[in-house]
CSV table of C-alpha atoms in Angstrom, one decimal:
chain,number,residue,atom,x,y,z
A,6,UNK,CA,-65.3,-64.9,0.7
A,7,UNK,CA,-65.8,-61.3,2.5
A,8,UNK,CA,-69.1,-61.4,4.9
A,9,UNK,CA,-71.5,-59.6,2.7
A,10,UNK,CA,-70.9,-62.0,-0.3
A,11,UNK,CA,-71.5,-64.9,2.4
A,12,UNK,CA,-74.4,-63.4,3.7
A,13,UNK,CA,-76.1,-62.8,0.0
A,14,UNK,CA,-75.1,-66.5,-0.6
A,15,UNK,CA,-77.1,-67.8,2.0
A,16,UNK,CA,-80.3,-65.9,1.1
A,17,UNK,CA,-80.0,-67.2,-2.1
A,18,UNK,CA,-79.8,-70.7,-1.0
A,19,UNK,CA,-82.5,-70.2,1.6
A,20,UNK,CA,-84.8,-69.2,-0.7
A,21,UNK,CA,-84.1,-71.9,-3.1
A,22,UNK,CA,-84.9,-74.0,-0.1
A,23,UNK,CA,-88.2,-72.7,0.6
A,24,UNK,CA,-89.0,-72.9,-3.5
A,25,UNK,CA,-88.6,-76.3,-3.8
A,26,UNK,CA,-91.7,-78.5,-2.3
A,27,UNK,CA,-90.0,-82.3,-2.2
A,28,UNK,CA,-87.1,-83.5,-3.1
A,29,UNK,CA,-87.0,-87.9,-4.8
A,30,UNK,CA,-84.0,-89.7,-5.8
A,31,UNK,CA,-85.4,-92.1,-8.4
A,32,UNK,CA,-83.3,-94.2,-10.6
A,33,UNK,CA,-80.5,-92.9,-9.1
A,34,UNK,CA,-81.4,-88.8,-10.1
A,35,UNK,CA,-82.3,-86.5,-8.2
A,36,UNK,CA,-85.8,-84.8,-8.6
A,37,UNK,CA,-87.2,-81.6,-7.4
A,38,UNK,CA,-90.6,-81.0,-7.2
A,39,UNK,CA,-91.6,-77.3,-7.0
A,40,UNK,CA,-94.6,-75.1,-5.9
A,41,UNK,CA,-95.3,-73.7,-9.3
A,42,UNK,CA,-94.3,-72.4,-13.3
A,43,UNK,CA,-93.3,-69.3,-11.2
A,44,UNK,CA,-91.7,-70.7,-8.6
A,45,UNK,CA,-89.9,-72.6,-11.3
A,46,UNK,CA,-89.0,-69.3,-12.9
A,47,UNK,CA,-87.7,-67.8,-9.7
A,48,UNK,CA,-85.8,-70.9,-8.9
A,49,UNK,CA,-83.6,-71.1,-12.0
A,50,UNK,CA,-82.9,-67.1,-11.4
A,51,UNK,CA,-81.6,-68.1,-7.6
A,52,UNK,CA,-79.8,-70.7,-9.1
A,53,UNK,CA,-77.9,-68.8,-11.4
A,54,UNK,CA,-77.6,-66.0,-9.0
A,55,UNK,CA,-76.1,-68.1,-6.4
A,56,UNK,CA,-73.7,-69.7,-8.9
A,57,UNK,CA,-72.5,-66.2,-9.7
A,58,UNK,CA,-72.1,-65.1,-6.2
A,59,UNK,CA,-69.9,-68.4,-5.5
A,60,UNK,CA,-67.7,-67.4,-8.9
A,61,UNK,CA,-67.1,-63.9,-7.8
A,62,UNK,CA,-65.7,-64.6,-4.5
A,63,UNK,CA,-63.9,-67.4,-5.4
A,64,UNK,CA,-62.4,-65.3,-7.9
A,65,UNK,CA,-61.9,-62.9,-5.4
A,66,UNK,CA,-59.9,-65.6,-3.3
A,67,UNK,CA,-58.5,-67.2,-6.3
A,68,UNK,CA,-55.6,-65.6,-8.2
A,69,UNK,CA,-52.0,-64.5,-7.9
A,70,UNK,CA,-51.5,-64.7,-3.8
A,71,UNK,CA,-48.3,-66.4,-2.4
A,72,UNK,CA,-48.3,-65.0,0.9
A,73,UNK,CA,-45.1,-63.6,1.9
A,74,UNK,CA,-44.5,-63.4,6.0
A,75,UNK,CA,-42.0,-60.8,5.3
A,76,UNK,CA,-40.5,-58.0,2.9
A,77,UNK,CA,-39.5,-59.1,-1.0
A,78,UNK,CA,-36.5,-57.5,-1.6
A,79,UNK,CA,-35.8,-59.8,-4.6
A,80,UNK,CA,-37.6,-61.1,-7.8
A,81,UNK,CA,-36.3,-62.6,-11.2
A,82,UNK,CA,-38.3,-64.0,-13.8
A,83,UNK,CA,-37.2,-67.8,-15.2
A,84,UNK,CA,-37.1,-68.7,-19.1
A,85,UNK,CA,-39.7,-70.9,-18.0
A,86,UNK,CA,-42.2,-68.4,-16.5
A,87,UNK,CA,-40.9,-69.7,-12.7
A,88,UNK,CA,-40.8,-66.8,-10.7
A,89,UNK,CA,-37.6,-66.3,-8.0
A,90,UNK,CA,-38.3,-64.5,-4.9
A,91,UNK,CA,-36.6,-63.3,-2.5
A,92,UNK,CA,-36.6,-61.0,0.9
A,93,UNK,CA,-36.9,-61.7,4.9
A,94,UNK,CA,-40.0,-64.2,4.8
A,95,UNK,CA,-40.2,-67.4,6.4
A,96,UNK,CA,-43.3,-68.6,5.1
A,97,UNK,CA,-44.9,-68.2,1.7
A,98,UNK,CA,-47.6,-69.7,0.2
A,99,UNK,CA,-48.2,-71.1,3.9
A,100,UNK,CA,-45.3,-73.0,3.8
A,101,UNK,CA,-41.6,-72.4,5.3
A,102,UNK,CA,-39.8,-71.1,3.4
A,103,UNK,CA,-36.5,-69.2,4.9
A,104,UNK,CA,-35.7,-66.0,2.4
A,105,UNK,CA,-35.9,-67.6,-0.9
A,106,UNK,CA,-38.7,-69.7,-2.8
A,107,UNK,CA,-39.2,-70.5,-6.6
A,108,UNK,CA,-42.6,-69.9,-7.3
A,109,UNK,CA,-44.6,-71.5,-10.5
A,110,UNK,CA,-46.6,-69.1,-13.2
A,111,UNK,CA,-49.7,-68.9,-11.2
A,112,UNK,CA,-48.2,-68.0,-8.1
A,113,UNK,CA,-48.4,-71.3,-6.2
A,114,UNK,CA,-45.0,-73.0,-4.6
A,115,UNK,CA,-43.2,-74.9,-7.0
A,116,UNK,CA,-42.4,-77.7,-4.1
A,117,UNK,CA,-39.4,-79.2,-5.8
A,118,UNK,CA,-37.3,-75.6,-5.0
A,119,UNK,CA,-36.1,-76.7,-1.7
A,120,UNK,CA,-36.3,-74.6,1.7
A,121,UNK,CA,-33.0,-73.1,2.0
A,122,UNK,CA,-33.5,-71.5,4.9
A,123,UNK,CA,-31.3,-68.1,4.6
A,124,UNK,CA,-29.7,-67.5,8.2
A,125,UNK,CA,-26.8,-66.9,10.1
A,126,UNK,CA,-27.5,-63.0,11.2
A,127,UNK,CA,-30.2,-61.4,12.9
A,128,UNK,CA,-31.9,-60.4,10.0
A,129,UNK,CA,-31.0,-62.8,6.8
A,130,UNK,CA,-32.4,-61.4,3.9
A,131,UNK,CA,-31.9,-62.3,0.1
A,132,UNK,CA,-31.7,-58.5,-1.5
A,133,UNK,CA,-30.5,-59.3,-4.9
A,134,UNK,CA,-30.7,-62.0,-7.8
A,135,UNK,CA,-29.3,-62.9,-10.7
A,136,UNK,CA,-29.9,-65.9,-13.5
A,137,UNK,CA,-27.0,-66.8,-15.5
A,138,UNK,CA,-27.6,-67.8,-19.2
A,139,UNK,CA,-27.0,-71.3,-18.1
A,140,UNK,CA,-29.8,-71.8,-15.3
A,141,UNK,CA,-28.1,-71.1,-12.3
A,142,UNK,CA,-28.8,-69.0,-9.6
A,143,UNK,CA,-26.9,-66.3,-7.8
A,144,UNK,CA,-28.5,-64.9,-4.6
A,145,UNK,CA,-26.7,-61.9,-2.3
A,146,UNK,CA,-27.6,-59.8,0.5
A,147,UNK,CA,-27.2,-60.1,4.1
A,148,UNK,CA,-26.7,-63.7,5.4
A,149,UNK,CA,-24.2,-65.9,6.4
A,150,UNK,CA,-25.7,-69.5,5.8
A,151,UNK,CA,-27.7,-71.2,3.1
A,152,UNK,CA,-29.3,-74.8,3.6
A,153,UNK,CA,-27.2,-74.9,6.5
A,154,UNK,CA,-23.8,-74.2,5.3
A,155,UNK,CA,-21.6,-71.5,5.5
A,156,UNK,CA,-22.4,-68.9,3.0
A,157,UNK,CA,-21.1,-65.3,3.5
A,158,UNK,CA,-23.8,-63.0,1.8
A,159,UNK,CA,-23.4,-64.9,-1.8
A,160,UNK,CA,-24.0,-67.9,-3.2
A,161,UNK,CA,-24.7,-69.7,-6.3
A,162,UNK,CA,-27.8,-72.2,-6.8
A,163,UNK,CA,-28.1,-75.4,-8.8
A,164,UNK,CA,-31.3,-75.2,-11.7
A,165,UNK,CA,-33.0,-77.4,-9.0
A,166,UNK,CA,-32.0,-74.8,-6.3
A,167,UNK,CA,-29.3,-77.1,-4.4
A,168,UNK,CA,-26.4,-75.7,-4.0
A,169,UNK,CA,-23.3,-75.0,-6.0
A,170,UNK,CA,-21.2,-76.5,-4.4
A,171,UNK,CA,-18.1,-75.5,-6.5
A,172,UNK,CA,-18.8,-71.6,-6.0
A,173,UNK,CA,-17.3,-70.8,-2.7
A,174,UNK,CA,-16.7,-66.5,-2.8
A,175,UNK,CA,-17.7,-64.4,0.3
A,176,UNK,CA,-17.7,-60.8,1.6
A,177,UNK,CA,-17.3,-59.4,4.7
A,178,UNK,CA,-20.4,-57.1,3.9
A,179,UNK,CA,-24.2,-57.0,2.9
A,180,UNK,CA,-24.4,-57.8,-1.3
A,181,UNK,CA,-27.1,-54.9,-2.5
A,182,UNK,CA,-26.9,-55.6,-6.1
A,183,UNK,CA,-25.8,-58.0,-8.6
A,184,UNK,CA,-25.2,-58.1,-12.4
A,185,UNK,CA,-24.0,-60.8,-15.1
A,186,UNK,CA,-21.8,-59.4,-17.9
A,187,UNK,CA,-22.2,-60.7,-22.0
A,188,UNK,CA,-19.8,-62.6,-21.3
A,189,UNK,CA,-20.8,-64.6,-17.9
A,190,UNK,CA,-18.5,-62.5,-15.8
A,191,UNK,CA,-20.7,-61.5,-12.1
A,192,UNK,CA,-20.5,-57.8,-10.7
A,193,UNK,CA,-21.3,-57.7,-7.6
A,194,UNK,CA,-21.9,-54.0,-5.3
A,195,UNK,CA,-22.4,-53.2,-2.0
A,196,UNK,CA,-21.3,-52.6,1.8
A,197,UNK,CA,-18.4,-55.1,1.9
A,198,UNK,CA,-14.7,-53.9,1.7
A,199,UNK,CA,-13.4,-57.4,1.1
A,200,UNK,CA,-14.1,-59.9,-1.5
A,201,UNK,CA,-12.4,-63.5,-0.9
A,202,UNK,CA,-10.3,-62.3,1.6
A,203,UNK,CA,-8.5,-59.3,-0.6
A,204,UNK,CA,-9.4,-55.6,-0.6
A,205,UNK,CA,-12.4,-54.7,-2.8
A,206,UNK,CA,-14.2,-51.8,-1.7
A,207,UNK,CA,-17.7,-51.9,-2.2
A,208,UNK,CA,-17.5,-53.4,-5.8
A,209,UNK,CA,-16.1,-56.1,-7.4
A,210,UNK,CA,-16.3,-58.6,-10.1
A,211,UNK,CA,-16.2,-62.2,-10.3
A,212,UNK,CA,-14.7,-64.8,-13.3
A,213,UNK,CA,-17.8,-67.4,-14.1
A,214,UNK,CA,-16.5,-70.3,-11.7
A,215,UNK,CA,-16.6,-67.3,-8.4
A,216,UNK,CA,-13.4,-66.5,-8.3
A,217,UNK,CA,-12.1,-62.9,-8.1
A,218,UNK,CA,-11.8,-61.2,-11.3
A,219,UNK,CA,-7.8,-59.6,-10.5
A,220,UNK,CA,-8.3,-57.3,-13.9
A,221,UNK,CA,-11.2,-55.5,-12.2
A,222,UNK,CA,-9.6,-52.6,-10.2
A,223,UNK,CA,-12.0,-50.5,-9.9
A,224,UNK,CA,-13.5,-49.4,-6.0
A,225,UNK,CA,-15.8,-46.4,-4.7
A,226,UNK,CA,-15.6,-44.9,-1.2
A,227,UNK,CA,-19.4,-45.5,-0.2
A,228,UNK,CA,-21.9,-48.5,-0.6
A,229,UNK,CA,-23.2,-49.9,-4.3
A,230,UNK,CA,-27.0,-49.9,-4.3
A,231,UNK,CA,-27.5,-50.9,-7.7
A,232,UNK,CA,-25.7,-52.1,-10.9
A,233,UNK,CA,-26.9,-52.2,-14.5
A,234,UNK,CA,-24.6,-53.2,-17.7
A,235,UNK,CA,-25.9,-51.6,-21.0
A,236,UNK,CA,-26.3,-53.8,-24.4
A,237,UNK,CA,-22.4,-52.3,-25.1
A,238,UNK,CA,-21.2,-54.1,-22.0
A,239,UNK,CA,-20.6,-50.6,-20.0
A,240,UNK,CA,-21.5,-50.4,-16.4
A,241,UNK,CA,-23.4,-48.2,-14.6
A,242,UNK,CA,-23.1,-47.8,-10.9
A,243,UNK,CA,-25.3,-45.7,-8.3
A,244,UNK,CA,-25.0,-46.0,-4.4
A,245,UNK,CA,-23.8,-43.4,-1.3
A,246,UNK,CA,-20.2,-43.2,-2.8
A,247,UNK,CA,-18.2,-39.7,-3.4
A,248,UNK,CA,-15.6,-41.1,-5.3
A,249,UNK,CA,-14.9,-43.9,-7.7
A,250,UNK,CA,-11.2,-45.1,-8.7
A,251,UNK,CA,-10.0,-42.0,-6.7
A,252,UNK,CA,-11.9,-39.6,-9.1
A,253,UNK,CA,-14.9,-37.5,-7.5
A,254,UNK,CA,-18.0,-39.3,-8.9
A,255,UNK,CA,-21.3,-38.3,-6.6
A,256,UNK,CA,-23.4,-41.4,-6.4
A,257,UNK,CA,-23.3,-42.3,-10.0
A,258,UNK,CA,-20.5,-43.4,-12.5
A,259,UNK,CA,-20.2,-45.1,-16.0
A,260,UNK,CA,-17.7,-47.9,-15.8
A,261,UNK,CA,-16.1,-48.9,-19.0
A,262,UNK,CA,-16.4,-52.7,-19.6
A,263,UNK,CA,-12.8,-53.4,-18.4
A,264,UNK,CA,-14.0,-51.8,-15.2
A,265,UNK,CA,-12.1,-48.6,-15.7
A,266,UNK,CA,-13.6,-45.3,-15.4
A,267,UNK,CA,-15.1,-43.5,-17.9
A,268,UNK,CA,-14.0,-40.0,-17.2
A,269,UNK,CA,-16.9,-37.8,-20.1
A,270,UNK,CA,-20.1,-39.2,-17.5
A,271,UNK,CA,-20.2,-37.1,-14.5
A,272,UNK,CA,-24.0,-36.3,-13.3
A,273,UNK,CA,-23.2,-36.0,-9.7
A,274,UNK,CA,-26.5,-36.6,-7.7
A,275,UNK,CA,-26.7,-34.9,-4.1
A,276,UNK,CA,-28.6,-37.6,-3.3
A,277,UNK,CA,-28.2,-41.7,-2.7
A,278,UNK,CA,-29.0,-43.4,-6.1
A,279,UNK,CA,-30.9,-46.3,-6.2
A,280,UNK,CA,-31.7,-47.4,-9.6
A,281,UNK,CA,-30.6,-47.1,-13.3
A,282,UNK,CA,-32.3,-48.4,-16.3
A,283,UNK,CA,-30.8,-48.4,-19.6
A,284,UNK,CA,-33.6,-47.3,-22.5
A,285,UNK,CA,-32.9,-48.7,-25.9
A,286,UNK,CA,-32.4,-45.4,-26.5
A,287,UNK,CA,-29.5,-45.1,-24.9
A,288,UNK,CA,-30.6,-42.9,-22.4
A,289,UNK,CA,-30.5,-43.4,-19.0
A,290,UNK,CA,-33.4,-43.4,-16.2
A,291,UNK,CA,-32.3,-43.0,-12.5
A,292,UNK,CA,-33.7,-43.0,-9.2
A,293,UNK,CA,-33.1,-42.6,-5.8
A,294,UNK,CA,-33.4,-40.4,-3.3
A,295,UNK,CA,-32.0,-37.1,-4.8
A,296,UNK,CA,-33.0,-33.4,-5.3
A,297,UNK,CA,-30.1,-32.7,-7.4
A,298,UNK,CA,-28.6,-34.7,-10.1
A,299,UNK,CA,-26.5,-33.1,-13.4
A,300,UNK,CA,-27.0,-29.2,-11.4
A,301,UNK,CA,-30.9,-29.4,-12.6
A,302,UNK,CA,-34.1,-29.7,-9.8
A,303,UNK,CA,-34.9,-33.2,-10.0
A,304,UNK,CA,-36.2,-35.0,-7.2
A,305,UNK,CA,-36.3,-38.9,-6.9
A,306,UNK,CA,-36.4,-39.6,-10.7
A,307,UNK,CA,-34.4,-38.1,-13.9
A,308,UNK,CA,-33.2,-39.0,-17.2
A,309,UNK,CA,-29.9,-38.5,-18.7
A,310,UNK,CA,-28.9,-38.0,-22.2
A,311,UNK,CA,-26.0,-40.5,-23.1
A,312,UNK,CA,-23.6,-37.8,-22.0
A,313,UNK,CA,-25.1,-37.7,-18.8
A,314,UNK,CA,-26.6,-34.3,-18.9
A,315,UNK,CA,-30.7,-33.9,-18.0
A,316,UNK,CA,-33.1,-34.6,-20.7
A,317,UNK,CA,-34.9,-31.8,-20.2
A,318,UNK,CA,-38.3,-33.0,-21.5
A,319,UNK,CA,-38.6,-35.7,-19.2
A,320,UNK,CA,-41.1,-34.5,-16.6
A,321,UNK,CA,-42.0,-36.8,-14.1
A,322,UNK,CA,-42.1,-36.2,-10.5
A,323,UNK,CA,-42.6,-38.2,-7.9
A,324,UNK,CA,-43.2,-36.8,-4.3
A,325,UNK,CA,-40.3,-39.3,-2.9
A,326,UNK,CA,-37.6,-42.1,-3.0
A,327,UNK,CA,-37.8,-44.0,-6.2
A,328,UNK,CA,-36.5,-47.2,-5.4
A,329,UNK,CA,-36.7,-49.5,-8.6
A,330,UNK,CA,-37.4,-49.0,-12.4
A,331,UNK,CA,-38.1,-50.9,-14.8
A,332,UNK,CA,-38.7,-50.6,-18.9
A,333,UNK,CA,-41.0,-52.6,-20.6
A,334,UNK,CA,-40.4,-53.5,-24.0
A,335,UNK,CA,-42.8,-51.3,-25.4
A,336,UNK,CA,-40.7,-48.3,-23.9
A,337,UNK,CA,-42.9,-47.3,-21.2
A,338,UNK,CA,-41.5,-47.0,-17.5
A,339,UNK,CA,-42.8,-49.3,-14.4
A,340,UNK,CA,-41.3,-47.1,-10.9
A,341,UNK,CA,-42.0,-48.2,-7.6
A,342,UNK,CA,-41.1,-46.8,-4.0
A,343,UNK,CA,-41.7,-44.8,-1.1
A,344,UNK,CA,-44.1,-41.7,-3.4
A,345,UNK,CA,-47.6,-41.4,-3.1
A,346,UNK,CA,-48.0,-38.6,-5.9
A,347,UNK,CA,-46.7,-38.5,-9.4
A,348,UNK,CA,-46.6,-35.6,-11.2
A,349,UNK,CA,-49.8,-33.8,-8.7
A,350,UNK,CA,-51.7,-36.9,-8.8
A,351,UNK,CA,-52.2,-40.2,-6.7
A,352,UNK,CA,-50.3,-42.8,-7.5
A,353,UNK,CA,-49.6,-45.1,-4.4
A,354,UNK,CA,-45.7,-46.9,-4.1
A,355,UNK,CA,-46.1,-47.6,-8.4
A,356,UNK,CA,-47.1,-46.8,-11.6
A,357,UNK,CA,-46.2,-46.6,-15.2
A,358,UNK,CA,-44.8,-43.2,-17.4
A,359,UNK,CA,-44.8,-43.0,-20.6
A,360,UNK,CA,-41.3,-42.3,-22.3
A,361,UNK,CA,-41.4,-38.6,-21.8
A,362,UNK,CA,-42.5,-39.1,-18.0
A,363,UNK,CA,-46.4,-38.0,-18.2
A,364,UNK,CA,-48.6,-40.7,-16.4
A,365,UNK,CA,-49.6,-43.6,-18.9
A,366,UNK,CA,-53.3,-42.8,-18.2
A,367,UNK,CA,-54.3,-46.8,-18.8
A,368,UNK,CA,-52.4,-48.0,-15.9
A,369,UNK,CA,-54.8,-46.9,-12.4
A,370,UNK,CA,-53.7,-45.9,-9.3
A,371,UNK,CA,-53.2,-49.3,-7.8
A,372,UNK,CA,-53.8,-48.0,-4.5
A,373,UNK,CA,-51.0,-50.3,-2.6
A,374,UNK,CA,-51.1,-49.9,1.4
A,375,UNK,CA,-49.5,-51.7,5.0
A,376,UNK,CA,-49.1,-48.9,7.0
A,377,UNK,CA,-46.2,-46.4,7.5
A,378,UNK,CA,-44.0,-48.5,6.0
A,379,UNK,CA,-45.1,-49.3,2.7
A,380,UNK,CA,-43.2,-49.5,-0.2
A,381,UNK,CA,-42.2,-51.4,-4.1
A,382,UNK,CA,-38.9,-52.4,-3.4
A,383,UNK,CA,-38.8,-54.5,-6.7
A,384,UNK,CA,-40.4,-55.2,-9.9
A,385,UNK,CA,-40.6,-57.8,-12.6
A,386,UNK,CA,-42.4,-58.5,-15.7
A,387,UNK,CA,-43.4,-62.1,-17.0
A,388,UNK,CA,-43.2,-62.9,-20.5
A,389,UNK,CA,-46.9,-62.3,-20.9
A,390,UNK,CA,-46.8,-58.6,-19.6
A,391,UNK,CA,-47.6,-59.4,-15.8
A,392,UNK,CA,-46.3,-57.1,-14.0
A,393,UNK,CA,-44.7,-58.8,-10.3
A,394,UNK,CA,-44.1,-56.3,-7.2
A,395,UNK,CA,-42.3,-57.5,-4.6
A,396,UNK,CA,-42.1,-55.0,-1.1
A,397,UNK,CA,-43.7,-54.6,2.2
A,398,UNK,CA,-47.2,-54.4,1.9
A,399,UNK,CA,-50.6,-55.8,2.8
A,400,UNK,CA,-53.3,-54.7,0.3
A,401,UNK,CA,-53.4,-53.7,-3.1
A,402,UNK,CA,-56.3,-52.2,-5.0
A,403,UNK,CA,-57.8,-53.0,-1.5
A,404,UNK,CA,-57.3,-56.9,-1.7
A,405,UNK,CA,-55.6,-58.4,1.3
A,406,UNK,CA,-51.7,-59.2,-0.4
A,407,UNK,CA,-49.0,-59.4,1.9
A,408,UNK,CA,-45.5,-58.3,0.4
A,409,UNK,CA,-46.1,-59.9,-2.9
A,410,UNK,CA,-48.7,-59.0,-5.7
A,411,UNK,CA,-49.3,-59.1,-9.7
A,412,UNK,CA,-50.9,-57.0,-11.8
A,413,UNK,CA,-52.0,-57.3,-15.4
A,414,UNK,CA,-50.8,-55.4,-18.1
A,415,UNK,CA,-53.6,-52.9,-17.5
A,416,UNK,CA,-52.3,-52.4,-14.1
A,417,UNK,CA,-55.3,-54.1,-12.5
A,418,UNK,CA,-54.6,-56.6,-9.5
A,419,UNK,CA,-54.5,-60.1,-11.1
């Protein structure tokens, strides 16, 4: 309850006190006596005012508020409506909680997801996660334990969120991004150059069971930042890299679904890439941290025709690094990062575009803040619209929320 909502509570309740002449407890019910048929009046208006004010703040206090100590770099979205997060944290929802934590629906600790306690570096972090069809759990990023044993940057989680024991594959470098194939098989991307102990340069793919996928050859000079596979099983790539398979690929390539590369998709962005989406469309949303991308002007966020040349009617502009995307179902386009303008207008680390890129006028400017540091690092939608951002924050829509937040489908905080 802010002070000025405590502060009107109490007069309420004061002058309730001052209405009311003697107070009996016959029979076992209590019986107030007041001064007068106005008095009695303005008593039942108190009352009903003071049982508004309490609603309001607890609504206020109430709501979708786990906590997070730390960045989320992380978040996936259960069948169930369990909601997996991860980042640097070691406490959410007020409990300990090392880098990971299932939460339930309503944003409260789902206590039989056991602490895990990510470690093993200076800075553990969970930065990427993926659900297989089957329940379980793949985390990455930089770490080098989980639930005390040793676990280099990847592992793979139980339903319950023990561990898997039977998955045993590690890098020798930070895991940005993850991906499951149709058919079960795990792409993983990022810093490492060795996957199981053979060479694997910044990309590789695993069979079901964690072991390396031999048949996947493909390798890129420069880190992975993100991976996406399209309905048709191709894979699209974006990260620092120059090259990919030997062929000069600037920070984005199509993979074909045997991994090889698919020489007709060449945008060449001058810039890091940091996201793709995939529109039913076909088309293809990426951002990042570019000023360049298929030899147009596009800064931070552009869409690609199949072929990867510029759609050209695709007009949004952010004033900086887009960092994730995501599509709804309904087509419409959920970005969040570092911007505080889209296209000349304030729109604070997220907001939604429609399909040709104007500003979906419905969804506010949520008006997300923490500093000089702020920023969306990741998104996820619920199966009832919600909208989950995961980053390093503290307020949104000027409500304290550390590092965690959701909003409704009208983009207001929930």
């Amino acid at each position: 309850m802010s002070e000025k909502t405590r502060a009107m509570t109490n007069m309420i309740k004061l002058a309730i006190r001052r209405l009311v002449y003697k107070m009996q407890c016959l029979d076992g019910k209590i019986r107030l006596k007041i001064k007068s048929r106005f008095y009695k009046a303005a008593f039942i208006i108190l009352l009903i005012a003071s049982l508004l004010v309490e609603g309001h703040s607890q609504s206020l206090a109430g709501g979708f508020n786990p906590n997070a100590s730390n960045s989320v770099y992380a978040l996936a979205t259960q069948t169930d409506g369990r909601i997996i997060a991860g980042g640097s944290f070691a406490q959410i929802v007020g409990q300990p909680r090392g880098g990971l934590a299932r939460l339930n629906e309503d944003g409260s600790l789902d206590s039989s997801f056991p602490n895990l306690s990510i470690g093993g570096m200076i800075s553990p972090a969970v930065l990427a996660i993926a659900i297989q069809p089957d329940g379980k759990i793949i985390i990455a990023g930089q770490f080098t334990t989980v639930a005390g044993q040793r676990k280099n940057r990847i592992a793979r989680l139980n339903i319950d969120g023990t561990l898997d024991i039977g998955f045993n594959t590690d890098t020798n470098g930070t895991i940005h991004a993850l991906a499951i194939q149709p058919d079960g098989k795990i792409l993983l991307g990022g810093a490492f150059t060795e996957v199981n102990g053979q060479a694997k340069p910044y990309i590789a793919r695993l069979n079901e069971d964690g072991s390396l996928d031999k048949s996947f050859t493909s390798n890129t000079d420069g880190t992975v930042y993100t991976i996406t596979v399209h309905s048709d099983s191709t894979i699209f790539i974006g990260g620092a890299f120059n090259k990919v398979a030997e062929q000069r690929r600037s920070r984005l390539a199509r993979l074909k679904p045997d991994g090889s590369l698919d020489v007709d998709f060449n945008p060449n962005a001058d810039g890091d890439v940091l996201s793709i989406a995939v529109q039913s469309t076909g088309k293809i949303l990426v951002g990042g941290n570019f000023n360049l991308i298929g030899g147009q002007n596009k800064s931070y966020l552009a869409q690609l025709k199949a072929n990867g040349t510029v759609d050209p009617t695709f007009i949004a502009s952010p004033n900086a690094m887009v960092k994730t995307l995501l599509t709804q179902p309904d087509g419409k386009l959920l970005i969040g990062g570092f911007f505080t303008l889209v296209n000349g207008q304030p729109r604070r680390y997220i907001t939604r575009l429609n399909p040709d890129g104007t500003l979906d006028s419905s969804f506010p400017d949520v008006n997300v803040d923490g500093g000089p540091f702020t920023r969306i690092s990741t998104l996820a939608l619920q199966v009832d619209g919600k909208i989950i951002l995961g980053g390093r924050f503290t307020q949104v829509s000027g409500q304290p929320r550390n590092n965690i937040a959701r909003l409704s489908q009208d983009g207001k905080l929930n």
